[in-house]
Amino acid sequence: MNRTARLYALVEELRAAAPRPLTVAALASRFEISTRTVQRDLQALLETGVPVRTTPGRGGGWSIDPAMTLPPMHFTPEEASALAVALAATDDWAPYAGAARTAAQKIAASMTGPASAAVQEMAARIITLPTPSNSEVRTAVEQALITNTVLQLSYTDAAGHESDRVVEPAGLLTADGHWYLIAWCRSRQAGRGFRLDRITAAAPTTEQAHHHNLTELLRGSAAAGAVQPTTLAPLTPRREEPQSASRGAGWGPCEGSPHSRPSTSPSTADLRRPRRQRVEDRRNEQRRRQQQLDQTADQAPPTTGPPPAT
């Protein structure tokens, strides 16, 4: 039994015995391997996020949460090879590169038979030229996208000009081998694209960002025709038509753009807040819209590339 198949079998063995723990010696006997190999395998499972845990002392051992085990994944050899190619394209500058590596380990641990052999064979045939990366910047961008929080950036544009920005992340764009953070830039009061390898520093905040529509932010740029990759279609939930005009309902025009319309019906979350706070929020939103309309010169659409970070 190769290591990939053994890791999956080890998980299933722990799941079948749960909640009763199994000792390292018992697992070594079951798989006819050394206790040292079992300990290495259990440590590998821990590092990939599999919910295994150990209980010390008499009657203790290793156990797993039975609800958290991975079911078998039945890939064809072609599908397994495609996964290897897709993961190889996730270089150190790509968003969530670290998570992609752990996901690859979990996928590999769940594969058996021809698919397992195919993914290993393809992985051995792919090489890449490494590029420098800033893990702190990447992590800050990833977290801002996941939590929908405001991000503070230090950015160097194509001309070498440096600037500090406060942005509200909307999504990611990949084009010509580069990744861009598409965001609403508070400094420019417009949608802007920030190439990830030109972000020199990024500091997360706890402030919640408004929801912005990627299509609206890219309108007028050379990236206006950007579409979702067809391979991601199965992962994308179907979007229903918005039920009301309240903020956050559906994917209407981006918040704060000249194309957006003020909400006429407060959301349930708005009604839970004190009346004074709701009034103040509405005033702030009106002032913000007015500022955007006053800066139409800065919102002139670029002629090439994604919205520039100027």
PDB file of C-alpha atoms in Angstrom:
ATOM      1  CA  MET A   1       0.000   0.000   0.000  1.00  0.00           C
ATOM      2  CA  ASN A   2       1.465   3.360  -1.008  1.00  0.00           C
ATOM      3  CA  ARG A   3       1.479   6.293   1.414  1.00  0.00           C
ATOM      4  CA  THR A   4      -1.433   8.131  -0.181  1.00  0.00           C
ATOM      5  CA  ALA A   5      -3.693   5.099   0.039  1.00  0.00           C
ATOM      6  CA  ARG A   6      -2.452   4.390   3.560  1.00  0.00           C
ATOM      7  CA  LEU A   7      -3.285   7.903   4.769  1.00  0.00           C
ATOM      8  CA  TYR A   8      -6.838   7.548   3.530  1.00  0.00           C
ATOM      9  CA  ALA A   9      -7.127   4.063   5.026  1.00  0.00           C
ATOM     10  CA  LEU A  10      -5.755   5.395   8.318  1.00  0.00           C
ATOM     11  CA  VAL A  11      -8.472   8.050   8.423  1.00  0.00           C
ATOM     12  CA  GLU A  12     -11.161   5.480   7.710  1.00  0.00           C
ATOM     13  CA  GLU A  13      -9.785   3.149  10.366  1.00  0.00           C
ATOM     14  CA  LEU A  14      -9.995   5.913  12.967  1.00  0.00           C
ATOM     15  CA  ARG A  15     -13.482   6.857  11.757  1.00  0.00           C
ATOM     16  CA  ALA A  16     -14.735   3.292  12.044  1.00  0.00           C
ATOM     17  CA  ALA A  17     -13.487   3.055  15.640  1.00  0.00           C
ATOM     18  CA  ALA A  18     -14.716   6.523  16.709  1.00  0.00           C
ATOM     19  CA  PRO A  19     -15.261   7.647  19.356  1.00  0.00           C
ATOM     20  CA  ARG A  20     -13.017   4.907  20.755  1.00  0.00           C
ATOM     21  CA  PRO A  21      -9.317   5.858  20.396  1.00  0.00           C
ATOM     22  CA  LEU A  22      -6.769   3.538  18.797  1.00  0.00           C
ATOM     23  CA  THR A  23      -3.172   3.251  19.950  1.00  0.00           C
ATOM     24  CA  VAL A  24      -0.201   3.732  17.636  1.00  0.00           C
ATOM     25  CA  ALA A  25       0.763   0.117  18.245  1.00  0.00           C
ATOM     26  CA  ALA A  26      -2.672  -1.115  17.202  1.00  0.00           C
ATOM     27  CA  LEU A  27      -2.568   0.973  14.003  1.00  0.00           C
ATOM     28  CA  ALA A  28       0.951  -0.252  13.212  1.00  0.00           C
ATOM     29  CA  SER A  29      -0.218  -3.849  13.589  1.00  0.00           C
ATOM     30  CA  ARG A  30      -3.305  -3.224  11.460  1.00  0.00           C
ATOM     31  CA  PHE A  31      -1.316  -1.833   8.512  1.00  0.00           C
ATOM     32  CA  GLU A  32       1.819  -3.922   9.102  1.00  0.00           C
ATOM     33  CA  ILE A  33       4.101  -0.919   9.371  1.00  0.00           C
ATOM     34  CA  SER A  34       6.346   0.488  12.103  1.00  0.00           C
ATOM     35  CA  THR A  35       5.059   2.670  14.916  1.00  0.00           C
ATOM     36  CA  ARG A  36       7.388   5.437  13.691  1.00  0.00           C
ATOM     37  CA  THR A  37       5.685   5.375  10.270  1.00  0.00           C
ATOM     38  CA  VAL A  38       2.256   5.579  11.939  1.00  0.00           C
ATOM     39  CA  GLN A  39       3.368   8.584  13.972  1.00  0.00           C
ATOM     40  CA  ARG A  40       4.662  10.329  10.831  1.00  0.00           C
ATOM     41  CA  ASP A  41       1.383   9.614   9.028  1.00  0.00           C
ATOM     42  CA  LEU A  42      -0.706  10.944  11.913  1.00  0.00           C
ATOM     43  CA  GLN A  43       1.410  14.098  12.025  1.00  0.00           C
ATOM     44  CA  ALA A  44       0.901  14.561   8.272  1.00  0.00           C
ATOM     45  CA  LEU A  45      -2.868  14.274   8.745  1.00  0.00           C
ATOM     46  CA  LEU A  46      -2.753  16.897  11.503  1.00  0.00           C
ATOM     47  CA  GLU A  47      -0.807  19.317   9.297  1.00  0.00           C
ATOM     48  CA  THR A  48      -3.327  18.977   6.451  1.00  0.00           C
ATOM     49  CA  GLY A  49      -6.241  19.842   8.726  1.00  0.00           C
ATOM     50  CA  VAL A  50      -7.770  16.388   9.211  1.00  0.00           C
ATOM     51  CA  PRO A  51      -9.508  16.494  12.649  1.00  0.00           C
ATOM     52  CA  VAL A  52      -7.475  13.756  14.343  1.00  0.00           C
ATOM     53  CA  ARG A  53      -6.592  14.156  17.992  1.00  0.00           C
ATOM     54  CA  THR A  54      -4.683  12.252  20.639  1.00  0.00           C
ATOM     55  CA  THR A  55      -5.654  11.423  24.219  1.00  0.00           C
ATOM     56  CA  PRO A  56      -2.682  10.790  26.533  1.00  0.00           C
ATOM     57  CA  GLY A  57      -2.544   8.302  29.387  1.00  0.00           C
ATOM     58  CA  ARG A  58      -3.920   4.860  30.059  1.00  0.00           C
ATOM     59  CA  GLY A  59      -6.774   3.980  27.728  1.00  0.00           C
ATOM     60  CA  GLY A  60      -5.833   6.839  25.409  1.00  0.00           C
ATOM     61  CA  GLY A  61      -4.781   6.895  21.792  1.00  0.00           C
ATOM     62  CA  TRP A  62      -5.707   8.542  18.497  1.00  0.00           C
ATOM     63  CA  SER A  63      -9.257   9.283  17.388  1.00  0.00           C
ATOM     64  CA  ILE A  64     -11.130  11.348  14.791  1.00  0.00           C
ATOM     65  CA  ASP A  65     -14.397  13.204  14.494  1.00  0.00           C
ATOM     66  CA  PRO A  66     -16.479  10.799  12.352  1.00  0.00           C
ATOM     67  CA  ALA A  67     -18.513  13.666  10.880  1.00  0.00           C
ATOM     68  CA  MET A  68     -15.386  15.282   9.431  1.00  0.00           C
ATOM     69  CA  THR A  69     -13.918  12.464   7.367  1.00  0.00           C
ATOM     70  CA  LEU A  70     -13.527  12.757   3.623  1.00  0.00           C
ATOM     71  CA  PRO A  71     -15.605  10.414   1.453  1.00  0.00           C
ATOM     72  CA  PRO A  72     -13.820   8.629  -1.413  1.00  0.00           C
ATOM     73  CA  MET A  73     -13.334  10.846  -4.485  1.00  0.00           C
ATOM     74  CA  HIS A  74     -13.767   8.946  -7.720  1.00  0.00           C
ATOM     75  CA  PHE A  75     -11.757  10.817 -10.351  1.00  0.00           C
ATOM     76  CA  THR A  76     -10.891   9.608 -13.813  1.00  0.00           C
ATOM     77  CA  PRO A  77      -7.179   9.700 -14.719  1.00  0.00           C
ATOM     78  CA  GLU A  78      -7.909  12.696 -16.979  1.00  0.00           C
ATOM     79  CA  GLU A  79      -9.646  14.582 -14.148  1.00  0.00           C
ATOM     80  CA  ALA A  80      -6.775  13.806 -11.790  1.00  0.00           C
ATOM     81  CA  SER A  81      -4.256  15.097 -14.335  1.00  0.00           C
ATOM     82  CA  ALA A  82      -6.323  18.270 -14.787  1.00  0.00           C
ATOM     83  CA  LEU A  83      -6.193  18.875 -11.038  1.00  0.00           C
ATOM     84  CA  ALA A  84      -2.400  18.560 -11.088  1.00  0.00           C
ATOM     85  CA  VAL A  85      -2.129  21.100 -13.918  1.00  0.00           C
ATOM     86  CA  ALA A  86      -4.533  23.531 -12.219  1.00  0.00           C
ATOM     87  CA  LEU A  87      -2.676  23.322  -8.916  1.00  0.00           C
ATOM     88  CA  ALA A  88       0.658  23.841 -10.676  1.00  0.00           C
ATOM     89  CA  ALA A  89      -0.660  27.128 -12.066  1.00  0.00           C
ATOM     90  CA  THR A  90      -1.188  28.348  -8.493  1.00  0.00           C
ATOM     91  CA  ASP A  91       2.258  29.857  -7.960  1.00  0.00           C
ATOM     92  CA  ASP A  92       3.428  31.660  -4.832  1.00  0.00           C
ATOM     93  CA  TRP A  93       1.962  34.982  -6.031  1.00  0.00           C
ATOM     94  CA  ALA A  94      -1.487  33.562  -6.652  1.00  0.00           C
ATOM     95  CA  PRO A  95      -4.121  34.147  -3.960  1.00  0.00           C
ATOM     96  CA  TYR A  96      -4.613  31.256  -1.543  1.00  0.00           C
ATOM     97  CA  ALA A  97      -1.440  29.487  -2.727  1.00  0.00           C
ATOM     98  CA  GLY A  98      -0.838  28.087   0.742  1.00  0.00           C
ATOM     99  CA  ALA A  99      -4.378  26.763   0.997  1.00  0.00           C
ATOM    100  CA  ALA A 100      -4.007  25.210  -2.468  1.00  0.00           C
ATOM    101  CA  ARG A 101      -1.086  23.123  -1.229  1.00  0.00           C
ATOM    102  CA  THR A 102      -3.032  21.719   1.731  1.00  0.00           C
ATOM    103  CA  ALA A 103      -6.060  21.132  -0.516  1.00  0.00           C
ATOM    104  CA  ALA A 104      -3.813  19.158  -2.866  1.00  0.00           C
ATOM    105  CA  GLN A 105      -2.682  16.990   0.024  1.00  0.00           C
ATOM    106  CA  LYS A 106      -6.277  16.260   1.029  1.00  0.00           C
ATOM    107  CA  ILE A 107      -7.275  15.450  -2.537  1.00  0.00           C
ATOM    108  CA  ALA A 108      -4.259  13.184  -2.967  1.00  0.00           C
ATOM    109  CA  ALA A 109      -5.070  11.392   0.291  1.00  0.00           C
ATOM    110  CA  SER A 110      -8.589  10.637  -0.974  1.00  0.00           C
ATOM    111  CA  MET A 111      -7.539   9.239  -4.359  1.00  0.00           C
ATOM    112  CA  THR A 112      -6.963   5.572  -5.056  1.00  0.00           C
ATOM    113  CA  GLY A 113      -6.328   3.359  -8.068  1.00  0.00           C
ATOM    114  CA  PRO A 114      -5.663   4.780 -11.566  1.00  0.00           C
ATOM    115  CA  ALA A 115      -6.521   8.347 -10.541  1.00  0.00           C
ATOM    116  CA  SER A 116      -3.889   8.318  -7.803  1.00  0.00           C
ATOM    117  CA  ALA A 117      -1.271   6.978 -10.228  1.00  0.00           C
ATOM    118  CA  ALA A 118      -2.231   9.548 -12.880  1.00  0.00           C
ATOM    119  CA  VAL A 119      -1.981  12.561 -10.595  1.00  0.00           C
ATOM    120  CA  GLN A 120       1.405  11.430  -9.298  1.00  0.00           C
ATOM    121  CA  GLU A 121       2.685  10.835 -12.832  1.00  0.00           C
ATOM    122  CA  MET A 122       1.496  14.231 -14.045  1.00  0.00           C
ATOM    123  CA  ALA A 123       2.870  16.023 -10.975  1.00  0.00           C
ATOM    124  CA  ALA A 124       6.290  14.563 -11.707  1.00  0.00           C
ATOM    125  CA  ARG A 125       6.167  15.995 -15.247  1.00  0.00           C
ATOM    126  CA  ILE A 126       5.474  19.641 -14.321  1.00  0.00           C
ATOM    127  CA  ILE A 127       8.150  22.194 -13.390  1.00  0.00           C
ATOM    128  CA  THR A 128       8.044  25.960 -12.901  1.00  0.00           C
ATOM    129  CA  LEU A 129      10.373  28.923 -12.556  1.00  0.00           C
ATOM    130  CA  PRO A 130       9.921  30.282  -9.010  1.00  0.00           C
ATOM    131  CA  THR A 131       9.084  33.955  -8.516  1.00  0.00           C
ATOM    132  CA  PRO A 132       9.605  36.056  -5.377  1.00  0.00           C
ATOM    133  CA  SER A 133       6.534  36.504  -3.228  1.00  0.00           C
ATOM    134  CA  ASN A 134       5.405  38.433  -0.169  1.00  0.00           C
ATOM    135  CA  SER A 135       3.408  36.062   1.996  1.00  0.00           C
ATOM    136  CA  GLU A 136       2.253  38.844   4.360  1.00  0.00           C
ATOM    137  CA  VAL A 137       0.689  40.801   1.497  1.00  0.00           C
ATOM    138  CA  ARG A 138      -0.944  37.703   0.064  1.00  0.00           C
ATOM    139  CA  THR A 139      -2.352  36.678   3.433  1.00  0.00           C
ATOM    140  CA  ALA A 140      -3.776  40.156   4.100  1.00  0.00           C
ATOM    141  CA  VAL A 141      -5.482  40.230   0.682  1.00  0.00           C
ATOM    142  CA  GLU A 142      -6.877  36.724   1.163  1.00  0.00           C
ATOM    143  CA  GLN A 143      -8.341  37.541   4.568  1.00  0.00           C
ATOM    144  CA  ALA A 144      -9.859  40.823   3.353  1.00  0.00           C
ATOM    145  CA  LEU A 145     -11.647  38.959   0.558  1.00  0.00           C
ATOM    146  CA  ILE A 146     -12.912  36.217   2.868  1.00  0.00           C
ATOM    147  CA  THR A 147     -14.109  38.556   5.626  1.00  0.00           C
ATOM    148  CA  ASN A 148     -15.151  41.419   3.298  1.00  0.00           C
ATOM    149  CA  THR A 149     -13.159  43.971   5.290  1.00  0.00           C
ATOM    150  CA  VAL A 150     -11.406  47.186   4.312  1.00  0.00           C
ATOM    151  CA  LEU A 151      -7.740  46.893   3.384  1.00  0.00           C
ATOM    152  CA  GLN A 152      -4.910  49.438   3.653  1.00  0.00           C
ATOM    153  CA  LEU A 153      -2.385  49.182   0.817  1.00  0.00           C
ATOM    154  CA  SER A 154       0.978  50.592  -0.171  1.00  0.00           C
ATOM    155  CA  TYR A 155       1.147  50.355  -3.958  1.00  0.00           C
ATOM    156  CA  THR A 156       3.669  51.043  -6.720  1.00  0.00           C
ATOM    157  CA  ASP A 157       2.104  51.529 -10.149  1.00  0.00           C
ATOM    158  CA  ALA A 158       3.626  50.720 -13.556  1.00  0.00           C
ATOM    159  CA  ALA A 159       5.313  54.134 -13.701  1.00  0.00           C
ATOM    160  CA  GLY A 160       6.998  53.614 -10.327  1.00  0.00           C
ATOM    161  CA  HIS A 161       4.759  56.024  -8.413  1.00  0.00           C
ATOM    162  CA  GLU A 162       4.116  54.999  -4.814  1.00  0.00           C
ATOM    163  CA  SER A 163       0.890  55.684  -2.946  1.00  0.00           C
ATOM    164  CA  ASP A 164      -1.069  54.576   0.083  1.00  0.00           C
ATOM    165  CA  ARG A 165      -4.661  53.457  -0.460  1.00  0.00           C
ATOM    166  CA  VAL A 166      -7.676  52.406   1.540  1.00  0.00           C
ATOM    167  CA  VAL A 167      -9.746  49.989  -0.531  1.00  0.00           C
ATOM    168  CA  GLU A 168     -12.893  47.878  -0.318  1.00  0.00           C
ATOM    169  CA  PRO A 169     -12.106  44.530  -2.003  1.00  0.00           C
ATOM    170  CA  ALA A 170     -14.607  43.278  -4.584  1.00  0.00           C
ATOM    171  CA  GLY A 171     -12.869  40.303  -6.180  1.00  0.00           C
ATOM    172  CA  LEU A 172      -9.958  38.980  -8.215  1.00  0.00           C
ATOM    173  CA  LEU A 173      -9.052  39.241 -11.885  1.00  0.00           C
ATOM    174  CA  THR A 174      -6.445  37.101 -13.618  1.00  0.00           C
ATOM    175  CA  ALA A 175      -5.070  38.251 -16.970  1.00  0.00           C
ATOM    176  CA  ASP A 176      -1.828  37.735 -18.903  1.00  0.00           C
ATOM    177  CA  GLY A 177      -0.271  35.714 -16.109  1.00  0.00           C
ATOM    178  CA  HIS A 178      -0.947  38.324 -13.416  1.00  0.00           C
ATOM    179  CA  TRP A 179      -3.449  38.555 -10.574  1.00  0.00           C
ATOM    180  CA  TYR A 180      -5.274  41.800  -9.768  1.00  0.00           C
ATOM    181  CA  LEU A 181      -7.243  42.800  -6.705  1.00  0.00           C
ATOM    182  CA  ILE A 182     -10.301  44.657  -8.000  1.00  0.00           C
ATOM    183  CA  ALA A 183     -11.545  47.059  -5.369  1.00  0.00           C
ATOM    184  CA  TRP A 184     -13.325  50.315  -4.684  1.00  0.00           C
ATOM    185  CA  CYS A 185     -10.555  52.824  -3.938  1.00  0.00           C
ATOM    186  CA  ARG A 186     -11.663  55.375  -1.363  1.00  0.00           C
ATOM    187  CA  SER A 187      -8.797  57.700  -2.317  1.00  0.00           C
ATOM    188  CA  ARG A 188      -9.872  57.849  -5.972  1.00  0.00           C
ATOM    189  CA  GLN A 189     -13.567  57.242  -5.352  1.00  0.00           C
ATOM    190  CA  ALA A 190     -13.620  54.754  -8.204  1.00  0.00           C
ATOM    191  CA  GLY A 191     -12.999  51.133  -9.071  1.00  0.00           C
ATOM    192  CA  ARG A 192      -9.326  50.267  -9.388  1.00  0.00           C
ATOM    193  CA  GLY A 193      -7.190  47.201 -10.163  1.00  0.00           C
ATOM    194  CA  PHE A 194      -4.121  46.524  -8.029  1.00  0.00           C
ATOM    195  CA  ARG A 195      -1.627  44.024  -9.398  1.00  0.00           C
ATOM    196  CA  LEU A 196      -0.726  41.768  -6.498  1.00  0.00           C
ATOM    197  CA  ASP A 197       3.006  41.738  -7.176  1.00  0.00           C
ATOM    198  CA  ARG A 198       3.041  45.559  -7.029  1.00  0.00           C
ATOM    199  CA  ILE A 199       1.438  45.760  -3.586  1.00  0.00           C
ATOM    200  CA  THR A 200       4.418  46.416  -1.319  1.00  0.00           C
ATOM    201  CA  ALA A 201       2.492  46.287   1.974  1.00  0.00           C
ATOM    202  CA  ALA A 202      -1.028  45.407   3.075  1.00  0.00           C
ATOM    203  CA  ALA A 203      -2.602  45.891   6.488  1.00  0.00           C
ATOM    204  CA  PRO A 204      -5.966  44.325   7.320  1.00  0.00           C
ATOM    205  CA  THR A 205      -8.634  46.179   9.279  1.00  0.00           C
ATOM    206  CA  THR A 206     -11.771  45.141  11.119  1.00  0.00           C
ATOM    207  CA  GLU A 207     -13.998  47.613   9.255  1.00  0.00           C
ATOM    208  CA  GLN A 208     -16.639  45.935   7.108  1.00  0.00           C
ATOM    209  CA  ALA A 209     -16.544  46.917   3.441  1.00  0.00           C
ATOM    210  CA  HIS A 210     -19.550  47.626   1.250  1.00  0.00           C
ATOM    211  CA  HIS A 211     -20.448  45.012  -1.345  1.00  0.00           C
ATOM    212  CA  HIS A 212     -19.402  46.026  -4.862  1.00  0.00           C
ATOM    213  CA  ASN A 213     -20.298  44.575  -8.233  1.00  0.00           C
ATOM    214  CA  LEU A 214     -17.248  43.471 -10.231  1.00  0.00           C
ATOM    215  CA  THR A 215     -19.009  44.222 -13.511  1.00  0.00           C
ATOM    216  CA  GLU A 216     -19.657  47.810 -12.449  1.00  0.00           C
ATOM    217  CA  LEU A 217     -16.097  48.356 -11.229  1.00  0.00           C
ATOM    218  CA  LEU A 218     -14.636  47.056 -14.513  1.00  0.00           C
ATOM    219  CA  ARG A 219     -17.024  48.987 -16.746  1.00  0.00           C
ATOM    220  CA  GLY A 220     -15.203  51.107 -19.313  1.00  0.00           C
ATOM    221  CA  SER A 221     -11.871  49.300 -18.972  1.00  0.00           C
ATOM    222  CA  ALA A 222     -10.255  46.780 -21.303  1.00  0.00           C
ATOM    223  CA  ALA A 223     -11.210  44.159 -18.711  1.00  0.00           C
ATOM    224  CA  ALA A 224     -14.918  44.999 -19.046  1.00  0.00           C
ATOM    225  CA  GLY A 225     -15.425  41.780 -20.997  1.00  0.00           C
ATOM    226  CA  ALA A 226     -13.999  39.591 -18.236  1.00  0.00           C
ATOM    227  CA  VAL A 227     -16.150  36.544 -17.496  1.00  0.00           C
ATOM    228  CA  GLN A 228     -16.121  33.814 -14.910  1.00  0.00           C
ATOM    229  CA  PRO A 229     -13.990  30.793 -15.901  1.00  0.00           C
ATOM    230  CA  THR A 230     -16.249  27.992 -17.110  1.00  0.00           C
ATOM    231  CA  THR A 231     -14.440  25.537 -14.819  1.00  0.00           C
ATOM    232  CA  LEU A 232     -15.769  27.465 -11.806  1.00  0.00           C
ATOM    233  CA  ALA A 233     -19.398  27.310 -12.875  1.00  0.00           C
ATOM    234  CA  PRO A 234     -20.206  24.183 -10.786  1.00  0.00           C
ATOM    235  CA  LEU A 235     -18.834  25.946  -7.693  1.00  0.00           C
ATOM    236  CA  THR A 236     -20.907  29.094  -8.120  1.00  0.00           C
ATOM    237  CA  PRO A 237     -24.365  29.229  -6.517  1.00  0.00           C
ATOM    238  CA  ARG A 238     -27.217  30.417  -8.650  1.00  0.00           C
ATOM    239  CA  ARG A 239     -28.057  34.048  -8.001  1.00  0.00           C
ATOM    240  CA  GLU A 240     -31.685  34.860  -7.470  1.00  0.00           C
ATOM    241  CA  GLU A 241     -33.258  38.142  -8.373  1.00  0.00           C
ATOM    242  CA  PRO A 242     -33.102  40.620  -5.478  1.00  0.00           C
ATOM    243  CA  GLN A 243     -36.268  40.776  -3.397  1.00  0.00           C
ATOM    244  CA  SER A 244     -35.814  44.391  -2.375  1.00  0.00           C
ATOM    245  CA  ALA A 245     -33.676  47.425  -3.020  1.00  0.00           C
ATOM    246  CA  SER A 246     -31.932  47.204   0.348  1.00  0.00           C
ATOM    247  CA  ARG A 247     -28.147  47.064   0.577  1.00  0.00           C
ATOM    248  CA  GLY A 248     -26.668  43.611   0.097  1.00  0.00           C
ATOM    249  CA  ALA A 249     -29.717  42.198  -1.746  1.00  0.00           C
ATOM    250  CA  GLY A 250     -28.456  40.539  -4.906  1.00  0.00           C
ATOM    251  CA  TRP A 251     -25.802  41.908  -7.231  1.00  0.00           C
ATOM    252  CA  GLY A 252     -27.098  45.303  -8.294  1.00  0.00           C
ATOM    253  CA  PRO A 253     -24.899  48.289  -9.193  1.00  0.00           C
ATOM    254  CA  CYS A 254     -21.945  48.715  -6.873  1.00  0.00           C
ATOM    255  CA  GLU A 255     -22.458  50.629  -3.653  1.00  0.00           C
ATOM    256  CA  GLY A 256     -21.592  54.262  -4.020  1.00  0.00           C
ATOM    257  CA  SER A 257     -21.385  54.336  -7.839  1.00  0.00           C
ATOM    258  CA  PRO A 258     -23.197  57.052  -9.813  1.00  0.00           C
ATOM    259  CA  HIS A 259     -25.334  54.249 -11.308  1.00  0.00           C
ATOM    260  CA  SER A 260     -26.686  53.082  -7.960  1.00  0.00           C
ATOM    261  CA  ARG A 261     -30.026  54.110  -6.566  1.00  0.00           C
ATOM    262  CA  PRO A 262     -30.681  54.907  -2.942  1.00  0.00           C
ATOM    263  CA  SER A 263     -32.497  52.237  -1.008  1.00  0.00           C
ATOM    264  CA  THR A 264     -36.128  52.982  -0.264  1.00  0.00           C
ATOM    265  CA  SER A 265     -36.771  50.137   2.170  1.00  0.00           C
ATOM    266  CA  PRO A 266     -34.479  49.459   5.138  1.00  0.00           C
ATOM    267  CA  SER A 267     -33.137  45.949   5.633  1.00  0.00           C
ATOM    268  CA  THR A 268     -33.904  43.853   8.706  1.00  0.00           C
ATOM    269  CA  ALA A 269     -30.391  44.455   9.993  1.00  0.00           C
ATOM    270  CA  ASP A 270     -30.914  48.232   9.623  1.00  0.00           C
ATOM    271  CA  LEU A 271     -34.086  48.104  11.699  1.00  0.00           C
ATOM    272  CA  ARG A 272     -32.235  46.516  14.582  1.00  0.00           C
ATOM    273  CA  ARG A 273     -29.924  49.527  14.905  1.00  0.00           C
ATOM    274  CA  PRO A 274     -30.839  52.681  16.869  1.00  0.00           C
ATOM    275  CA  ARG A 275     -32.777  55.263  14.881  1.00  0.00           C
ATOM    276  CA  ARG A 276     -30.089  57.910  15.406  1.00  0.00           C
ATOM    277  CA  GLN A 277     -27.444  55.622  13.918  1.00  0.00           C
ATOM    278  CA  ARG A 278     -29.627  54.808  10.903  1.00  0.00           C
ATOM    279  CA  VAL A 279     -30.176  58.509  10.222  1.00  0.00           C
ATOM    280  CA  GLU A 280     -26.460  59.237  10.503  1.00  0.00           C
ATOM    281  CA  ASP A 281     -25.643  56.335   8.160  1.00  0.00           C
ATOM    282  CA  ARG A 282     -28.063  57.666   5.552  1.00  0.00           C
ATOM    283  CA  ARG A 283     -26.486  61.117   5.758  1.00  0.00           C
ATOM    284  CA  ASN A 284     -23.007  59.658   5.366  1.00  0.00           C
ATOM    285  CA  GLU A 285     -24.142  57.669   2.340  1.00  0.00           C
ATOM    286  CA  GLN A 286     -25.637  60.781   0.738  1.00  0.00           C
ATOM    287  CA  ARG A 287     -22.428  62.729   1.313  1.00  0.00           C
ATOM    288  CA  ARG A 288     -20.431  59.892  -0.150  1.00  0.00           C
ATOM    289  CA  ARG A 289     -22.556  59.749  -3.315  1.00  0.00           C
ATOM    290  CA  GLN A 290     -22.209  63.492  -3.748  1.00  0.00           C
ATOM    291  CA  GLN A 291     -18.423  63.262  -3.463  1.00  0.00           C
ATOM    292  CA  GLN A 292     -18.398  60.605  -6.161  1.00  0.00           C
ATOM    293  CA  LEU A 293     -20.463  62.741  -8.507  1.00  0.00           C
ATOM    294  CA  ASP A 294     -18.161  65.715  -7.864  1.00  0.00           C
ATOM    295  CA  GLN A 295     -15.131  63.679  -8.946  1.00  0.00           C
ATOM    296  CA  THR A 296     -16.274  62.536 -12.375  1.00  0.00           C
ATOM    297  CA  ALA A 297     -12.932  63.549 -13.862  1.00  0.00           C
ATOM    298  CA  ASP A 298     -11.188  60.949 -11.738  1.00  0.00           C
ATOM    299  CA  GLN A 299     -13.638  58.265 -12.833  1.00  0.00           C
ATOM    300  CA  ALA A 300     -12.787  58.517 -16.536  1.00  0.00           C
ATOM    301  CA  PRO A 301     -12.536  54.932 -17.836  1.00  0.00           C
ATOM    302  CA  PRO A 302      -9.041  53.724 -18.792  1.00  0.00           C
ATOM    303  CA  THR A 303      -8.347  52.666 -22.356  1.00  0.00           C
ATOM    304  CA  THR A 304      -6.224  49.590 -21.629  1.00  0.00           C
ATOM    305  CA  GLY A 305      -5.976  46.996 -18.910  1.00  0.00           C
ATOM    306  CA  PRO A 306      -8.064  46.659 -15.759  1.00  0.00           C
ATOM    307  CA  PRO A 307      -9.043  49.768 -13.799  1.00  0.00           C
ATOM    308  CA  PRO A 308      -5.642  51.375 -13.108  1.00  0.00           C
ATOM    309  CA  ALA A 309      -4.493  51.984  -9.544  1.00  0.00           C
ATOM    310  CA  THR A 310      -3.747  55.643 -10.206  1.00  0.00           C
TER     311      THR A 310
END
